Amino acid sequence: MFGLPRSHLMASGSESQGRRGTERPQVLLLRRPLSVLHEALSARFQLLRPWESPVPFDRFLAAHAAGVRALLVTGLTPVDGPLLDALPALRFIVTTSSGVNHIDLAECARRGIAVANAGTIFSLDVAEYAVGLLIDVLRRVSASDRYVRRGLWPRAGDYPLGSKLGSKRVGIVGLGSIGSEIAKRLEAFGCSISYFSRSRKPQVPYTYFPSVGDLAAESNVLVLSCALTKETYHIINRDVMSALGKDGIIINVGRGALVDEAELVKHLMQGEIGGAGLDVFEHEPAVPEELFCMDNVVLSAHFAVHTLEMSSELCQLMIANLNAFFSDRPLLTPVLVRT
């Protein structure tokens, strides 16, 4: 049986035991990962790379299905029932993301497939990025940069003033690992912090609101850092945006579909929202073109998790989880585990 882990389990990062001779275990990749991860994996595992094969994807899977026990998922590549049907020997999935909304966990549990993710490894980097996006939107850093580069400063005069970060009332949607780190950083700037989460967290000093609408009504800024689930899909809707008001700012470092993107574009175009800093989008990599010309919107390509330092740490974690699976040891960052 499988179920949600009570806590993160520790596992050895040693080389897999029980291998036959020096044969390296097979790991299926669905798309090419970052080069540093690809190189690290190649040195330890026999990688199956369908993008390099001349045969169609379904035929590639059929040819290797009997031997594929482990799948490494990069980005938000969907892992659904049809893919699992094509991999009957699969027993382990590890994803390079912290979120697992792209993986059908119910199907994995039913089939006896263990799942691991990146755990909280990205929390500090994402928190820094969220604060950076907020400062950029408020102080108009990117917009001012474009203004200077276009040669407008000597011709059109000083760029319009931005707004200070200190004293802002910030509402955080999702006070988990990332949200808590965001709160700590914004407190240091003199912001007052409130939050909405699945339940009140009595150990934190911040004000809890039982609904996102109530949180928005009492905030200058909403920062989104929660997981995407059926319950949080479009949690930031028209009513929430209206409650936030025409000077309000939305920062999203969670998942694009947390926000009703069409409504956000409409509110921004009509001046009913003050601005936005968006690292994620509802239909990535597609981004609404209406946002491109808005100086009160800062855009980035789902990049909050990526730093040079994090690449090395992520490699170590992915390899350690794979080693743990192949040597029948507890996973480091389990989402579904054998009980």
PDB file of C-alpha atoms in Angstrom, residues 4 24 85 156 192 196 212 297 319 329:
ATOM      1  CA  LEU A   4       1.384  10.246   2.083  1.00  0.00           C
ATOM      2  CA  ARG A  24      23.898   0.515 -14.554  1.00  0.00           C
ATOM      3  CA  ASP A  85      -0.327   2.219 -19.062  1.00  0.00           C
ATOM      4  CA  ALA A 156      11.405  63.031 -21.843  1.00  0.00           C
ATOM      5  CA  SER A 192       3.093  43.567   7.812  1.00  0.00           C
ATOM      6  CA  PHE A 196      -4.355  32.316   3.923  1.00  0.00           C
ATOM      7  CA  VAL A 212      -8.536  34.600   0.096  1.00  0.00           C
ATOM      8  CA  VAL A 297       3.991  43.985 -15.113  1.00  0.00           C
ATOM      9  CA  ILE A 319      20.698  10.978  -7.881  1.00  0.00           C
ATOM     10  CA  ARG A 329      16.300   2.226   0.765  1.00  0.00           C
TER      11      ARG A 329
END
